Short mmCIF file of C-alpha atoms in Angstrom, two decimals:
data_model
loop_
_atom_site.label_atom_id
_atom_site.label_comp_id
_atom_site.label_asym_id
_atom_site.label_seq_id
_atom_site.Cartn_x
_atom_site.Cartn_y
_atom_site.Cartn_z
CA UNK A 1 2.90 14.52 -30.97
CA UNK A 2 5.92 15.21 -28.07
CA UNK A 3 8.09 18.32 -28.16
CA UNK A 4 11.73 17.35 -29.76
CA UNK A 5 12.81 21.14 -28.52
CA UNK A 6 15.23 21.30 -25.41
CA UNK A 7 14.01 22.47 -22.43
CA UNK A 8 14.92 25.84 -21.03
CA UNK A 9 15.42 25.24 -17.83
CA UNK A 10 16.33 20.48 -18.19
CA UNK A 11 18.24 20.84 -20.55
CA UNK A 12 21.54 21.05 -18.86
CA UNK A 13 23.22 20.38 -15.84
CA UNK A 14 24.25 24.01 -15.02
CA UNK A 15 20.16 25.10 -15.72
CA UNK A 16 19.46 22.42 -13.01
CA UNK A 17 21.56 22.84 -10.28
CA UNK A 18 20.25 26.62 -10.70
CA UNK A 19 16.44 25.34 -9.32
CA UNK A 20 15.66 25.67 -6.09
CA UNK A 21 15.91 22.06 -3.70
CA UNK A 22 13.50 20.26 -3.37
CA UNK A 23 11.09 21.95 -6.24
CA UNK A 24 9.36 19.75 -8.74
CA UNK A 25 10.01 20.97 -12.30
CA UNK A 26 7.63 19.71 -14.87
CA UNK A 27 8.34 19.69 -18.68
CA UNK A 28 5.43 19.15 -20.84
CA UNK A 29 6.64 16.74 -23.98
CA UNK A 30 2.74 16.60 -24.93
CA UNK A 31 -0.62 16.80 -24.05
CA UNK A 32 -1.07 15.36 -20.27
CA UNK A 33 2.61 14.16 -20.39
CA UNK A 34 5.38 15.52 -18.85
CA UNK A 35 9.04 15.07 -17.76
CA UNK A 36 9.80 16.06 -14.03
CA UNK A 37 13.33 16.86 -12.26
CA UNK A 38 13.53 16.99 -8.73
CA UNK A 39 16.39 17.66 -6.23
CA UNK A 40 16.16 16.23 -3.06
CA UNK A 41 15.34 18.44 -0.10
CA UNK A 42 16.58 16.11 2.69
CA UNK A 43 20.27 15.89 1.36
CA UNK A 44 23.56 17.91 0.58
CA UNK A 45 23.29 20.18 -2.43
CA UNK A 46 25.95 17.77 -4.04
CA UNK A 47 23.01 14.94 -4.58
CA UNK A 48 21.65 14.29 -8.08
CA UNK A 49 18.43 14.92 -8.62
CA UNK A 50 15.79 12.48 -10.21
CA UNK A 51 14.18 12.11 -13.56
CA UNK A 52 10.00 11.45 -13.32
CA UNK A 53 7.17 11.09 -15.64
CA UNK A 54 3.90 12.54 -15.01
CA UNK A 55 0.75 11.05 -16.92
CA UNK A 56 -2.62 12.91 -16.74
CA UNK A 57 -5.33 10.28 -17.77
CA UNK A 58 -7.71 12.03 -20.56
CA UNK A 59 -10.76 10.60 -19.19
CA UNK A 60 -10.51 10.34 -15.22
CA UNK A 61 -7.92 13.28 -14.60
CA UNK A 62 -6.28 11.13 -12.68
CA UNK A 63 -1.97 11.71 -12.24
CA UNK A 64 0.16 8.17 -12.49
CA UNK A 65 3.73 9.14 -11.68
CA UNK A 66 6.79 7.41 -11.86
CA UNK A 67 10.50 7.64 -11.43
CA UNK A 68 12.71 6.58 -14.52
CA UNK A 69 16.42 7.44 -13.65
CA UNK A 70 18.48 9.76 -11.43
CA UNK A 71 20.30 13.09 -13.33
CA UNK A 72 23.67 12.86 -14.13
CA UNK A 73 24.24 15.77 -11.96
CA UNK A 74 27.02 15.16 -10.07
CA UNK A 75 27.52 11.89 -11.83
CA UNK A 76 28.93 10.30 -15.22
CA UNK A 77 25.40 9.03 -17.10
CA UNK A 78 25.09 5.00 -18.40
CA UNK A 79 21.89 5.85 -20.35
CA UNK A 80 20.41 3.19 -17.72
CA UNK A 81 19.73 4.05 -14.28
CA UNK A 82 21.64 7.67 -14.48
CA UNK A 83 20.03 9.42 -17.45
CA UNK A 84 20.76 12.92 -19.66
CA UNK A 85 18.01 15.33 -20.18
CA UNK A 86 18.09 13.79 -23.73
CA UNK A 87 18.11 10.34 -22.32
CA UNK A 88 15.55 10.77 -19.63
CA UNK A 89 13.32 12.39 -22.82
CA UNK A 90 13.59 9.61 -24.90
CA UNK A 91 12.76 7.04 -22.03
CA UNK A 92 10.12 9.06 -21.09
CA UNK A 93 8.45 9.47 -24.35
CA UNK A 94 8.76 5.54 -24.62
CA UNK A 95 6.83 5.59 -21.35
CA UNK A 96 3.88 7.66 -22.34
CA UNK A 97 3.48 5.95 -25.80
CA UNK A 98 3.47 2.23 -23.94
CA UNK A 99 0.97 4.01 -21.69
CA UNK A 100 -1.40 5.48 -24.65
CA UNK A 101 -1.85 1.95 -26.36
CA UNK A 102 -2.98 0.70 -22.94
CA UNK A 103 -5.44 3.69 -22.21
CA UNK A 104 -6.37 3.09 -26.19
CA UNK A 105 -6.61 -0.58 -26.10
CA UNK A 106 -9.00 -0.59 -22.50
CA UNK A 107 -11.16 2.47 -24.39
CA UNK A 108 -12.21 0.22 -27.13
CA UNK A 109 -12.78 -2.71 -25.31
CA UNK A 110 -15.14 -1.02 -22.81
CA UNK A 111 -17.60 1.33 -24.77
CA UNK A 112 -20.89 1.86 -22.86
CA UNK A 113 -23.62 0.18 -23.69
CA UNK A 114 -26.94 1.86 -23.48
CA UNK A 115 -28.90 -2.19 -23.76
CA UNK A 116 -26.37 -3.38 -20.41
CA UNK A 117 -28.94 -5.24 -18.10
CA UNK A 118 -28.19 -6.58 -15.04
CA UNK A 119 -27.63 -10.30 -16.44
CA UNK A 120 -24.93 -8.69 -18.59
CA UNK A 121 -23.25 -7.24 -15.71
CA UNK A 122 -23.58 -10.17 -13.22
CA UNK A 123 -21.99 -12.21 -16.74
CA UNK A 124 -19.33 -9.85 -17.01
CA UNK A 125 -18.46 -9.53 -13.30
CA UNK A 126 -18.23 -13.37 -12.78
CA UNK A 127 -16.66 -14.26 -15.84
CA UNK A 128 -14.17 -11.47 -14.30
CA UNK A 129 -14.06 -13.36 -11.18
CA UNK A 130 -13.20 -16.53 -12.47
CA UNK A 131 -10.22 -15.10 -14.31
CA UNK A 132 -8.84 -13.87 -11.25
CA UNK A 133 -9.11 -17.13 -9.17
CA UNK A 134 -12.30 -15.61 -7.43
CA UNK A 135 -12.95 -17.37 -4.34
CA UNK A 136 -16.57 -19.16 -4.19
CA UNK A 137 -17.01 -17.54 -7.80
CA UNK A 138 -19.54 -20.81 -8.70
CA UNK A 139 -21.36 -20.37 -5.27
CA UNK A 140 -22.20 -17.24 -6.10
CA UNK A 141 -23.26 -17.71 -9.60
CA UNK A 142 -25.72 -20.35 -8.05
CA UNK A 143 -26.89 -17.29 -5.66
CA UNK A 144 -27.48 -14.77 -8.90
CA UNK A 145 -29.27 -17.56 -10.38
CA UNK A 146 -31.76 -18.36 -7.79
CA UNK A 147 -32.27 -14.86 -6.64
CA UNK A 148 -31.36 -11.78 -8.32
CA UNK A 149 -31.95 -12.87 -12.22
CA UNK A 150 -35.46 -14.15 -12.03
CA UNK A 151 -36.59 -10.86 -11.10
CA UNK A 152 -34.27 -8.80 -11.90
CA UNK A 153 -32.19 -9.69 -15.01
CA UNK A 154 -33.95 -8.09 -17.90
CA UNK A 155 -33.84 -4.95 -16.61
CA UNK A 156 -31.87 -1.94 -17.75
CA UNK A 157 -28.87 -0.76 -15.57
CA UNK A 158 -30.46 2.50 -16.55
CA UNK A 159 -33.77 1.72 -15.56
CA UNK A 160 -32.80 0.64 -12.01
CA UNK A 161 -34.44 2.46 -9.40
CA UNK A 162 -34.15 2.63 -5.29
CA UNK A 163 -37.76 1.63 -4.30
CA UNK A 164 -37.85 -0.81 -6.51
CA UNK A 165 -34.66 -2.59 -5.09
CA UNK A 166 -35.29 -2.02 -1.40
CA UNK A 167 -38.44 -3.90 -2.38
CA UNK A 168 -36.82 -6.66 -3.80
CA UNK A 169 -34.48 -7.28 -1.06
CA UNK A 170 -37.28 -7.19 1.59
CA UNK A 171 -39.27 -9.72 -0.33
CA UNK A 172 -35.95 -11.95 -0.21
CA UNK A 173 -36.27 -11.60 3.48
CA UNK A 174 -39.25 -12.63 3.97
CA UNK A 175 -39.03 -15.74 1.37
CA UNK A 176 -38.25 -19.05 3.32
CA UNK A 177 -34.94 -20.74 2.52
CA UNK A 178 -34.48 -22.92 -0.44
CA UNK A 179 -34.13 -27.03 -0.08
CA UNK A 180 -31.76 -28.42 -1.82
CA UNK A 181 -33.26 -30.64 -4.16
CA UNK A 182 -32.55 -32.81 -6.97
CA UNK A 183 -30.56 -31.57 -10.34
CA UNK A 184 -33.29 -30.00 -12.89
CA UNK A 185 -35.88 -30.31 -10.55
CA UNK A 186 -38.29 -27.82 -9.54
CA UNK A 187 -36.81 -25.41 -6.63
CA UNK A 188 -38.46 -26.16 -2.88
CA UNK A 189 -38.77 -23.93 -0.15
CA UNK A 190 -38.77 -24.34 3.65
CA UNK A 191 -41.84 -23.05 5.65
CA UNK A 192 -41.52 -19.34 6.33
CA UNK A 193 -39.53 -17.70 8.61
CA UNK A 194 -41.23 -16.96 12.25
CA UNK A 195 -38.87 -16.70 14.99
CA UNK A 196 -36.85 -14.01 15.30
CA UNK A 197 -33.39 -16.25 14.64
CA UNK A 198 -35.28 -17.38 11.50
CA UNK A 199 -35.91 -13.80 10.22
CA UNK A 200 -32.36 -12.43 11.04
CA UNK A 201 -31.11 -15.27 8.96
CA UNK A 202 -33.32 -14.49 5.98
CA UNK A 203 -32.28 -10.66 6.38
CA UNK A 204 -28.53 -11.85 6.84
CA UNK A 205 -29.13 -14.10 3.38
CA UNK A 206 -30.46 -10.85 1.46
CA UNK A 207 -27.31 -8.91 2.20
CA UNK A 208 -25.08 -11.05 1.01
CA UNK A 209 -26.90 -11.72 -2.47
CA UNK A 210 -27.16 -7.90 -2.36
CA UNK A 211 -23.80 -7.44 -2.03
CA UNK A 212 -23.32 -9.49 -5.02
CA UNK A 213 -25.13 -7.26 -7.21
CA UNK A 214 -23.75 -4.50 -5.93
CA UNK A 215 -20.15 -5.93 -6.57
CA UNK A 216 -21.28 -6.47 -10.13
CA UNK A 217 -23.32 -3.16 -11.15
CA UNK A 218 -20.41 -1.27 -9.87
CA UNK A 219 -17.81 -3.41 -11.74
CA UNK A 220 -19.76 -2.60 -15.10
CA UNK A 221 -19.78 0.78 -14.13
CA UNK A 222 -15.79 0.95 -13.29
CA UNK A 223 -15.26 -0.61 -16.66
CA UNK A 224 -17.50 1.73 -18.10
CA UNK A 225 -19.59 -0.40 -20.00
CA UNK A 226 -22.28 1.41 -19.07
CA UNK A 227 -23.59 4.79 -19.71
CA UNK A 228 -25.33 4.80 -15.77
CA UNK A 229 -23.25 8.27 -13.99
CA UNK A 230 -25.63 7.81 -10.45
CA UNK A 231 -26.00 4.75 -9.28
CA UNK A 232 -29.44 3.81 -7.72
CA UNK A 233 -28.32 0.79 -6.26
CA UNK A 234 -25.38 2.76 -4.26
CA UNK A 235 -28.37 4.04 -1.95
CA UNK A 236 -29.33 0.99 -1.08
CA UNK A 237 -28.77 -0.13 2.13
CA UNK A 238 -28.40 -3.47 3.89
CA UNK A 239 -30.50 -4.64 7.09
CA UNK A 240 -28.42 -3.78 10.45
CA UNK A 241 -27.77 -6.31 13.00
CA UNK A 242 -28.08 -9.35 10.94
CA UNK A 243 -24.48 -10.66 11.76
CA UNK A 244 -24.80 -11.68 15.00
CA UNK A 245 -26.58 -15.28 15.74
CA UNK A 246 -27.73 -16.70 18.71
CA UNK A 247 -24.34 -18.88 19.63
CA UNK A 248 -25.41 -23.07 21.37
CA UNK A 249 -23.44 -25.97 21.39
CA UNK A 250 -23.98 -29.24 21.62
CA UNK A 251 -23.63 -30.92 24.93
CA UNK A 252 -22.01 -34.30 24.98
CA UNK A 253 -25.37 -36.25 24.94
CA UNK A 254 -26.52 -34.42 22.29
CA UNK A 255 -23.91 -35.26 20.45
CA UNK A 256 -23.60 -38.91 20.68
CA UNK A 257 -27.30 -38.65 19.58
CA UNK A 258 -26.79 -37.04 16.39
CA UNK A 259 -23.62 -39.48 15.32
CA UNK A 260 -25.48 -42.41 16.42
CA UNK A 261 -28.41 -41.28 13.68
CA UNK A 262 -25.47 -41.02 10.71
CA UNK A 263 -25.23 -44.05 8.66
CA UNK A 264 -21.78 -45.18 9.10
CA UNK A 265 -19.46 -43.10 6.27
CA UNK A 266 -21.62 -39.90 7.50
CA UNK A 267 -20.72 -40.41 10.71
CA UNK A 268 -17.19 -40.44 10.33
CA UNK A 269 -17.69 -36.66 9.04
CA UNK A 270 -20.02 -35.91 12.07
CA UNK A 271 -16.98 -37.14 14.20
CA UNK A 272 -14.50 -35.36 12.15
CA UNK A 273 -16.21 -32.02 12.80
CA UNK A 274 -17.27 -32.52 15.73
CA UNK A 275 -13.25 -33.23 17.10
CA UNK A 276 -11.66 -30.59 14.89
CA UNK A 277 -14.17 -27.60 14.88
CA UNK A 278 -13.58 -27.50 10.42
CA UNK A 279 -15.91 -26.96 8.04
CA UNK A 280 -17.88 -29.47 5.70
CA UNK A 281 -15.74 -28.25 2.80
CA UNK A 282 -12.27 -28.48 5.09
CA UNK A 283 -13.37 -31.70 5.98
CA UNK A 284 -14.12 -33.05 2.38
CA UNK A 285 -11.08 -31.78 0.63
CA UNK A 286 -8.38 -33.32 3.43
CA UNK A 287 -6.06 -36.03 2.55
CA UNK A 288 -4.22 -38.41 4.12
CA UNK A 289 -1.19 -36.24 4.29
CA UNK A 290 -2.85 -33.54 5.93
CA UNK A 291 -2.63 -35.65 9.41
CA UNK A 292 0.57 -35.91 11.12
CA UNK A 293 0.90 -37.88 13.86
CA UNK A 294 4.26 -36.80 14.54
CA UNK A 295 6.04 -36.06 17.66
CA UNK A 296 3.45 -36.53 20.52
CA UNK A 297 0.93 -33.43 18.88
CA UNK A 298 -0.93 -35.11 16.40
CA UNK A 299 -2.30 -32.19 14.03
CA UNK A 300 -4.30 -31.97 10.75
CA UNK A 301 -3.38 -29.54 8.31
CA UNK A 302 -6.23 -27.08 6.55
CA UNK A 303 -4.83 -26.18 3.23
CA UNK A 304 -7.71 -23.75 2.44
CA UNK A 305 -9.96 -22.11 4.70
CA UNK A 306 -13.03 -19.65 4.43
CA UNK A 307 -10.52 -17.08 4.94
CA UNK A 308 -8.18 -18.10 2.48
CA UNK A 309 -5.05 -18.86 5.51
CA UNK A 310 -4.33 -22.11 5.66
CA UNK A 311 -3.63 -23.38 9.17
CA UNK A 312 -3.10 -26.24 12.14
CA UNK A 313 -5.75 -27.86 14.46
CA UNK A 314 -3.93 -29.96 17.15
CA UNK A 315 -6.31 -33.07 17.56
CA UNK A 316 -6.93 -34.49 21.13
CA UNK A 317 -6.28 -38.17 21.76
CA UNK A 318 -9.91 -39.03 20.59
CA UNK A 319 -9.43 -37.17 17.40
CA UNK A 320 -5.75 -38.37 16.59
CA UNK A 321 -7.63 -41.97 17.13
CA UNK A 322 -10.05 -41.52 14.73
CA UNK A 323 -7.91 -39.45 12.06
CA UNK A 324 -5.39 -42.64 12.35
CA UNK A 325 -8.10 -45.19 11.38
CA UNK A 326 -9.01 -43.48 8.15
CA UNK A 327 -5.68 -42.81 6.80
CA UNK A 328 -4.22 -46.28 8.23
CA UNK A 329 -5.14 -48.16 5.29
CA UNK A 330 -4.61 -45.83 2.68
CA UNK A 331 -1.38 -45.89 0.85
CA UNK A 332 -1.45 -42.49 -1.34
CA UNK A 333 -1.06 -39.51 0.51
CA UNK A 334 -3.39 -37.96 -1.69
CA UNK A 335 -5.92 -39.63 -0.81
CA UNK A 336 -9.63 -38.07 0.43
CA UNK A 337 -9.22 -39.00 4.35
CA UNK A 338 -13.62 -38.82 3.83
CA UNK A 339 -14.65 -40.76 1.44
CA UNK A 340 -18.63 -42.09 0.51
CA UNK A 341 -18.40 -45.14 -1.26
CA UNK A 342 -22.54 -45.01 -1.33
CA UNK A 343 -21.86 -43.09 -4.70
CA UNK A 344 -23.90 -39.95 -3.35
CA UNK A 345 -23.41 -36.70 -6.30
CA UNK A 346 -20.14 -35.66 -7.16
CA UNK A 347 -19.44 -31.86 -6.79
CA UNK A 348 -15.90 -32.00 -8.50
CA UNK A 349 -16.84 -28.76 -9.83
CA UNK A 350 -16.68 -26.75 -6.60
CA UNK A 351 -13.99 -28.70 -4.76
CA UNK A 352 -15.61 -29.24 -1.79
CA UNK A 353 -18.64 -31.79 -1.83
CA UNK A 354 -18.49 -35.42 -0.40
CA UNK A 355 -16.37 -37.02 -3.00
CA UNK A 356 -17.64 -40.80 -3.52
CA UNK A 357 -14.39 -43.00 -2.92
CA UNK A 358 -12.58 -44.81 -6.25
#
């Protein structure tokens, strides 16, 4: 219930322009909430002051301030953006109440849930992810999937312990890597890791798919929808020096090797990478009007990147050459400039597999 008795010391212009500059005053309307006047310290004592609102959140303490008008101290009020004590109340009370509904609304959608495992929270966290636009959010479903819900899943938030997941991230290191195999068939492994490349790759993999749990036990704990207060997994830490991989490139003999083993669509992509330094999914997802040939620097546009910028690659006279034979014949602009007319899987979910041609 807010206070509908004038303030002592708000109330009125004279009261005001008694405070001393640059003081915050806070009014308390009701429990948490509050209605603040300050006069600026930086300016002439003829400046107005401003009208605030202070909210006190009941269940993280935290402050949310914001300004809602200036006084009508030294000028006439519109009941807009120049506000009366009574007027900067009333606004302010609409504030907090718009403000309680939300608090109210978020409390009953997240009560904590003494069953949450760690499928529920990976669930939540994705489903989350999606909403927002998450970048690579089905990539990483496919890593929870593969590696953290077999062993994991069932298990209790609660129940989660250190030991237990240091010792499931060093078994992920030392698993080999996982073929790619047909849909619904049984999963296939590569032969273990033995050089030290090898094992910094597998160490490098089991960060990442930690940091996806991670990312997801703390989401269900910052939407409180679970009753866990310490964190085990927090403790946890990732293998150090896992980042950095032993850089080669391919001479030029070497790589008229590999694009004379590509069958012939295949190779095209081989070339394109080769001549533009993009990825397989920037490759896949470029169309015809990506590629301008345009005044003398012939360029090919990358609409979407791994780091989310899009950008320009200017193409050498080899790469302009082979950029203009694949879009010559194509009349819509929106057409895939790599195309596999050998009707190979479609991965139109994702975006960014080898689309077979129409």
């Amino acid at each position: 219930m807010h206070q509908t008795k004038r303030g002592t010391k708000l109330a009125t212009r004279s009261t005001r322009l008694k405070l001393e500059i640059g003081i915050r005053v806070q009014e308390p309307l009701s429990r948490g909430c509050y209605l603040v006047y300050r006069r600026p310290s930086n300016s002439s004592n003829n400046a107005n002051g401003k009208w605030s609102v202070c909210w006190v959140n009941p269940k993280t303490k935290i402050q949310t301030r914001k300004t809602i008008g200036i006084a009508d101290d030294f000028r006439k009020a519109n009941n807009k953006t120049i506000l009366t004590y009574t007027q900067a109340k009333d606004k302010a009370i609409e504030w907090f109440e718009e403000k309680s509904n939300q608090f109210c609304d978020k409390v009953d959608e997240t009560i904590p849930n003494s069953t949450y495992t760690v499928a529920d929270a990976l669930e939540d966290y994705l489903k989350d992810g999606e909403r927002r636009g998450m970048k690579g959010a089905n990539k990483t479903r496919m890593s929870a999937n593969a590696w953290i819900i077999p062993t994991l899943g069932s298990m209790l938030l609660s129940e989660l312990t250190r030991v237990q997941l240091e010792s499931w991230l060093d078994t992920i290191a030392a698993t080999p890597h996982r073929i790619r195999t047909k849909i619904g068939g049984e999963p296939a492994y590569a032969p273990p890791p033995t050089t030290e490349d090898e094992k910094r790759a597998r160490k490098d993999t089991a960060n990442r798919i930690l940091s996806i749990l991670k990312a997801a036990l703390n989401f269900a704990v910052d939407h409180h929808l679970t009753e866990v207060t310490d964190p085990s997994w927090q403790k946890v830490k990732s293998f150090r020096g896992t980042s950095t991989s032993r850089i080669r490139f391919l001479n030029l003999n070497e790589q008229v090797r590999l694009i004379e083993a590509c069958s012939p669509e295949f190779k095209n992509l081989v070339r394109g990478a080769l001549l533009t330094g993009c990825r397989y999914g920037e490759l896949t997802r470029l169309q015809c009007k990506d590629y301008s040939p345009n005044s003398g620097i012939p360029t090919i546009f990358v609409a979407e990147s791994k780091s989310g910028k899009p950008r320009h690659i200017v193409l050498t006279a080899e790469g302009a050459s082979l950029f203009a034979e694949l879009t010559v014949r194509k009349e819509n602009p929106d057409d895939l400039i790599f195309t596999n007319s050998a009707k190979r899987i479609k991965r139109t979910n994702t975006g960014d597999g080898w689309l077979e041609s129409d």
